[in-house]
mmCIF file of C-alpha atoms in Angstrom:
data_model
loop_
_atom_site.group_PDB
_atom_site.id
_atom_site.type_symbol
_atom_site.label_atom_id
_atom_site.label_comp_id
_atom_site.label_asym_id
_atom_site.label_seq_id
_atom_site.Cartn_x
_atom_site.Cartn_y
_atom_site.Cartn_z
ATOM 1 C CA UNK A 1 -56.409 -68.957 -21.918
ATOM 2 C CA UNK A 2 -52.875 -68.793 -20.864
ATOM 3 C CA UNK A 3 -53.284 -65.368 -19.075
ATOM 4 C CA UNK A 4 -56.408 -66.400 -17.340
ATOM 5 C CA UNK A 5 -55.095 -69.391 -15.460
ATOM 6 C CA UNK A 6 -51.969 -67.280 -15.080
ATOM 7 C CA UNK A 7 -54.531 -64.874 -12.863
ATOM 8 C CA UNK A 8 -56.759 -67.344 -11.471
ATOM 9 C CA UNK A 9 -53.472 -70.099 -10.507
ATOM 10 C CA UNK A 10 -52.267 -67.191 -8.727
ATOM 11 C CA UNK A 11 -55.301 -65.719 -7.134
ATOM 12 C CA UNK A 12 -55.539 -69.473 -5.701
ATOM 13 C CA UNK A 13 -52.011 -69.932 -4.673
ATOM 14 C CA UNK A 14 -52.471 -66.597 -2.499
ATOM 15 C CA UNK A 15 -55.724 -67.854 -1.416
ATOM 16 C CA UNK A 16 -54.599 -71.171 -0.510
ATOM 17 C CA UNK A 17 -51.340 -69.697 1.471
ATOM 18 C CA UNK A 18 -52.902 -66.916 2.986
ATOM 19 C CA UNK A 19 -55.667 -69.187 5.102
ATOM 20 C CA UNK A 20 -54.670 -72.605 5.622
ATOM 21 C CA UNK A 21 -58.103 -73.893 6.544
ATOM 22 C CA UNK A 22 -58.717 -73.235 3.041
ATOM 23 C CA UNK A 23 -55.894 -75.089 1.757
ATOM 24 C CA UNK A 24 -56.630 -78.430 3.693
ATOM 25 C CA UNK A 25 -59.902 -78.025 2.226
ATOM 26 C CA UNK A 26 -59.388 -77.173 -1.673
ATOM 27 C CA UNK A 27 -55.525 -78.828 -2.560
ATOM 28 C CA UNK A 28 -56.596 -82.193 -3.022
ATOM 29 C CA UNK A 29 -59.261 -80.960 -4.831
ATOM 30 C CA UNK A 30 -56.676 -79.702 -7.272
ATOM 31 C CA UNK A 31 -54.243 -82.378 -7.421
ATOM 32 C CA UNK A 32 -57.658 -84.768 -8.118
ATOM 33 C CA UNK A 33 -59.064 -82.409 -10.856
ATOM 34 C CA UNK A 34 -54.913 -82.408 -12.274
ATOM 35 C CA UNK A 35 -55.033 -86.251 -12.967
ATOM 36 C CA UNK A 36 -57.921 -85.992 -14.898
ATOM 37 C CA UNK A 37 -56.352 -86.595 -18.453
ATOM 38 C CA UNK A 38 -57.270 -83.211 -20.251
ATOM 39 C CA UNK A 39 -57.426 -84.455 -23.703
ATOM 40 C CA UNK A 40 -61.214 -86.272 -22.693
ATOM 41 C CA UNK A 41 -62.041 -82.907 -21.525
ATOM 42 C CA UNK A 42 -61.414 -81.155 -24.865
ATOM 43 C CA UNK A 43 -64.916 -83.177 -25.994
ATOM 44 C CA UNK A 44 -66.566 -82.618 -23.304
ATOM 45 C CA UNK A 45 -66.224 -78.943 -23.558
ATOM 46 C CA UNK A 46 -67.160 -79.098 -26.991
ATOM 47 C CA UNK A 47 -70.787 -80.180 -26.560
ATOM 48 C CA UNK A 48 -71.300 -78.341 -23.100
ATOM 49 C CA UNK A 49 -69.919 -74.912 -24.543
ATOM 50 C CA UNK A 50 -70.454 -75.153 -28.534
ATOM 51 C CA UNK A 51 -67.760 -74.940 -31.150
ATOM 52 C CA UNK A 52 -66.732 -71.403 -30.706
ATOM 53 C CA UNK A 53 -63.308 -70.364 -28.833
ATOM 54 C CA UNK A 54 -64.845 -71.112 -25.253
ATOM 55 C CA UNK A 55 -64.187 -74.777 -25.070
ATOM 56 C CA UNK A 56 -60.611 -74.148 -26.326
ATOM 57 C CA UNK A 57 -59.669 -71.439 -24.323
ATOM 58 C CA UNK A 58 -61.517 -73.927 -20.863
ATOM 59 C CA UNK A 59 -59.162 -76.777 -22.308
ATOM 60 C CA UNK A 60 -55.716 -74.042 -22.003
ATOM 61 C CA UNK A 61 -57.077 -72.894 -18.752
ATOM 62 C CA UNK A 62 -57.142 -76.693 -17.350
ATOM 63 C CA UNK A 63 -53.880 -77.212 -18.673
ATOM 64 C CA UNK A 64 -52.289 -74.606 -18.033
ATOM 65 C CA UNK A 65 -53.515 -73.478 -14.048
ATOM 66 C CA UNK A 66 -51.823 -76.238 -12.548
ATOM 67 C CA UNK A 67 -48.172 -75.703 -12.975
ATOM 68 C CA UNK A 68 -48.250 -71.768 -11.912
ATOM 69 C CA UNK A 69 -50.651 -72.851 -8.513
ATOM 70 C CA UNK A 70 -48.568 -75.465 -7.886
ATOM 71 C CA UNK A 71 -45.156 -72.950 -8.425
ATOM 72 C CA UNK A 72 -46.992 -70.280 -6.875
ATOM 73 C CA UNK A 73 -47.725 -72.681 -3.822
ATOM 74 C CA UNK A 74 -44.229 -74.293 -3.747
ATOM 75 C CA UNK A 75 -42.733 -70.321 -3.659
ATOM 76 C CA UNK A 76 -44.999 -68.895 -1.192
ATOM 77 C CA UNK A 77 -44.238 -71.743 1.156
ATOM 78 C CA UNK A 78 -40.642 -71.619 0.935
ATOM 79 C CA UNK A 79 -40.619 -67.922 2.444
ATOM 80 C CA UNK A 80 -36.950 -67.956 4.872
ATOM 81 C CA UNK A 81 -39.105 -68.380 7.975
ATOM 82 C CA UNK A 82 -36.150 -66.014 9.819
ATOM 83 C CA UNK A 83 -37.302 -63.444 7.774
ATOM 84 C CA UNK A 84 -41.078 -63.503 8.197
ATOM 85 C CA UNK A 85 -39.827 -63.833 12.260
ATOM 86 C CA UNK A 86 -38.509 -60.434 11.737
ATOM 87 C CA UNK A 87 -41.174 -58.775 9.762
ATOM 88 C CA UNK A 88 -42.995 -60.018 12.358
ATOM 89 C CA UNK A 89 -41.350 -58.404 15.384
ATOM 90 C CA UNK A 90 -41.698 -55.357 13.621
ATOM 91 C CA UNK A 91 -45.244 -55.737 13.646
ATOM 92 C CA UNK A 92 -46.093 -56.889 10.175
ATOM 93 C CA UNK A 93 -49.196 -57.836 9.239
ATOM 94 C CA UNK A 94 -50.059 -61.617 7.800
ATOM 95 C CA UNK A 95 -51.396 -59.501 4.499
ATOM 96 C CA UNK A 96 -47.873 -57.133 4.745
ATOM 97 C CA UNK A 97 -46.087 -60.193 5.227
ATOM 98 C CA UNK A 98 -47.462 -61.460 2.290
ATOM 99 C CA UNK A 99 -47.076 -58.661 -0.294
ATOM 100 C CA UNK A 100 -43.690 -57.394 0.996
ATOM 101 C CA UNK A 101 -41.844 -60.744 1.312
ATOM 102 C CA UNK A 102 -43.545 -63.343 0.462
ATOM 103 C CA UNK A 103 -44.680 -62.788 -3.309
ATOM 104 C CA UNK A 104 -41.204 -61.362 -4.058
ATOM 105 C CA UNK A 105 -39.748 -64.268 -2.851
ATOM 106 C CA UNK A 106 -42.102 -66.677 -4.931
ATOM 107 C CA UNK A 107 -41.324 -64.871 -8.249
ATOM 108 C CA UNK A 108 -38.869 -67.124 -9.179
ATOM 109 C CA UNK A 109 -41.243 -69.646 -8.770
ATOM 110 C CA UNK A 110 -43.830 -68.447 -9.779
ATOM 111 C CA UNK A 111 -41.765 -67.916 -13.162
ATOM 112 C CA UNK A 112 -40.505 -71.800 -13.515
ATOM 113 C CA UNK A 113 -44.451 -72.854 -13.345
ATOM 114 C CA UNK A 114 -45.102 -69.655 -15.763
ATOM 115 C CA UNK A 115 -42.352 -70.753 -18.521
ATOM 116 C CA UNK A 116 -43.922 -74.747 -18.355
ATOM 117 C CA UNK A 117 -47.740 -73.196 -18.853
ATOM 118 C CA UNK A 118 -47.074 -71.459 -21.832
ATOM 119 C CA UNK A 119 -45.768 -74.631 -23.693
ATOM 120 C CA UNK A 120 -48.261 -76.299 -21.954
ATOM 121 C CA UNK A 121 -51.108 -73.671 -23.081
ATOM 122 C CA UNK A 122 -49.877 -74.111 -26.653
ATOM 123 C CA UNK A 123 -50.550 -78.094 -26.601
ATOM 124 C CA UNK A 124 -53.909 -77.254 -24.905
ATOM 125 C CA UNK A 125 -54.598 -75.228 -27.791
ATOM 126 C CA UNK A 126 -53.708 -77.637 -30.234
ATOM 127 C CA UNK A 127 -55.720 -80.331 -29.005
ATOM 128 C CA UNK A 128 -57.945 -78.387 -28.600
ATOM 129 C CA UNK A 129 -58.389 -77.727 -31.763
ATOM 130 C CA UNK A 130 -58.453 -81.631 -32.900
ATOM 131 C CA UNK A 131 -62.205 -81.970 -31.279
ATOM 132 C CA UNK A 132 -64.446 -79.873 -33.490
ATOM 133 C CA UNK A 133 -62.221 -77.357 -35.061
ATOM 134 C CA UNK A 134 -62.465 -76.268 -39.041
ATOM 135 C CA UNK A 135 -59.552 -74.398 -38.816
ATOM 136 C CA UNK A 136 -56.502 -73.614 -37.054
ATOM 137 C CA UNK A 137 -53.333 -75.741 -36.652
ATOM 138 C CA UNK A 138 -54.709 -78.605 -34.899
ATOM 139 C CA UNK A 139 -56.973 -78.553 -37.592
ATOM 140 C CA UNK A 140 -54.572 -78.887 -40.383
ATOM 141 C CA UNK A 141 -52.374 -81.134 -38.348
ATOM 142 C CA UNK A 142 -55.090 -83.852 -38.048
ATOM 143 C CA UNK A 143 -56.138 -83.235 -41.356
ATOM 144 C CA UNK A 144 -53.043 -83.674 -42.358
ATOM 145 C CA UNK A 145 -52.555 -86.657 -40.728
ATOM 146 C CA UNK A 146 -55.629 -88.349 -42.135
ATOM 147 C CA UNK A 147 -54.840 -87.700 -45.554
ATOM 148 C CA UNK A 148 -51.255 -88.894 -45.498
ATOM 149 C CA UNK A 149 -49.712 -85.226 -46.004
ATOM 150 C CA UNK A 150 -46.783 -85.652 -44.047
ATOM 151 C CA UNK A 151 -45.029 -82.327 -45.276
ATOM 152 C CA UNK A 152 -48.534 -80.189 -44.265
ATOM 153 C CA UNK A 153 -47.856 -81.942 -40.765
ATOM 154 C CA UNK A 154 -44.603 -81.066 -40.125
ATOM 155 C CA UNK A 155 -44.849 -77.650 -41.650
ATOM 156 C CA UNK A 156 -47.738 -77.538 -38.908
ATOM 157 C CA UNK A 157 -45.700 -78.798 -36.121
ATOM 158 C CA UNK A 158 -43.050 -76.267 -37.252
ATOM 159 C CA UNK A 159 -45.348 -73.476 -36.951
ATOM 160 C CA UNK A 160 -46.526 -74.567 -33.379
ATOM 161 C CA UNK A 161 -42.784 -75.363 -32.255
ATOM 162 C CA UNK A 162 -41.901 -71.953 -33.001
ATOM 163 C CA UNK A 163 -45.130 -70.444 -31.416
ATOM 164 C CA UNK A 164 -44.277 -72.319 -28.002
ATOM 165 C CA UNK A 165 -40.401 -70.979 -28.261
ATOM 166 C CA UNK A 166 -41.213 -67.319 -28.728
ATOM 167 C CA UNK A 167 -44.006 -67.773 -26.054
ATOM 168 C CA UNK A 168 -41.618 -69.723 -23.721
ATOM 169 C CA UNK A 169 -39.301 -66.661 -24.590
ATOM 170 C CA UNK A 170 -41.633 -63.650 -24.141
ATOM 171 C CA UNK A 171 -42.623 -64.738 -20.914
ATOM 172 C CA UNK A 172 -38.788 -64.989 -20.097
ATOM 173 C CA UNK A 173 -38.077 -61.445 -20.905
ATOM 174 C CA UNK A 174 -41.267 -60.322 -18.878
ATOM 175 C CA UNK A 175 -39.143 -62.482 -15.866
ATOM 176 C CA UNK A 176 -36.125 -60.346 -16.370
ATOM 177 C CA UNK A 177 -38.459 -57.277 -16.285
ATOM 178 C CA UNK A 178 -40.045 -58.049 -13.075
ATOM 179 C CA UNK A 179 -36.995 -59.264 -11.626
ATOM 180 C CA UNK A 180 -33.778 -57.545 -12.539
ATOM 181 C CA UNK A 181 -31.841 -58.949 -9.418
ATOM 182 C CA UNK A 182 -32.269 -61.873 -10.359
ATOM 183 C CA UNK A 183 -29.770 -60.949 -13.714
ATOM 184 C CA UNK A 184 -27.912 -59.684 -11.489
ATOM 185 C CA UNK A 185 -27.223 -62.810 -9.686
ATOM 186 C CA UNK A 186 -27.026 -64.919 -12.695
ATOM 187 C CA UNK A 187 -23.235 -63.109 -13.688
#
């Protein structure tokens, strides 16, 4: 779920950025659809798609798109508009423009909105799992819950806590990877 509204928040963000018609038209379309509280949604899903992993992984993709779009957005947009002036003199396409300075630019945005998904992906997967799950930790930490077993709930919370840290984590590493200046700049 996580990596699919990683790829469709920044297919969007592109989208949106590259042909401003189309944002006028489609951001406050996602801003609306953002507001709509997601844990209504998780029941939703469950009787439109079943009880299988589709609803959750629909719930982690609502969750999660809007922070990377929204980073995505915020990075493409804050481009140093000397520089695209220059690509531009040297005859630079809109789409050159694009890949060559603009998306590098927005990776550490892109990032920031990356890094608040996954924790945000974990909680969508969680409650999730409390409408119409038999298993899994949301599972055990409502069952918990409703059978007074505080230590299986905290032991549950434990195990997602530590899920969203390495996740946070692994997605960290993969931002030193893609951008080593950015270490570089950090010392």
């Amino acid at each position: 779920g996580f990596v699919l509204s990683a790829v469709l928040g920044i297919a969007i963000a592109l989208s949106l950025v590259r042909f401003p018609s189309a944002s006028r038209a489609t951001y406050p379309l996602i801003v609306l659809f953002q507001t709509v509280p997601k844990v209504a949604l998780a029941p939703i899903f469950v009787i439109w798609f079943g009880f299988d992993l589709t609803p959750k992984v629909l719930l982690i993709v609502v969750i999660s798109f809007f922070p990377i779009s929204l980073n995505m957005i915020a990075g493409l947009r804050a481009v140093d508009p000397n520089l695209l002036l220059l690509m531009r003199s040297v005859g630079c396409s809109k789409s050159e423009m694009l890949w060559r300075v603009m998306v590098p630019s927005a990776l550490p945005h892109l990032f920031a909105g990356l890094k608040i998904a996954v924790t945000f992906a974990v909680i969508g997967a969680i409650v999730a799992e409390f409408s119409g799950a038999n298993r899994g930790l949301g599972y055990l930490i409502q069952f918990g819950s409703s059978q007074l077993q505080t230590p299986l709930v905290f032991a549950s919370l434990l195990v997602v806590s530590t899920i969203g840290v390495a996740l946070y984590y692994i997605v960290a590493l993969v931002e030193r990877i893609a951008m080593p200046w950015s270490e570089a700049l950090d010392k």
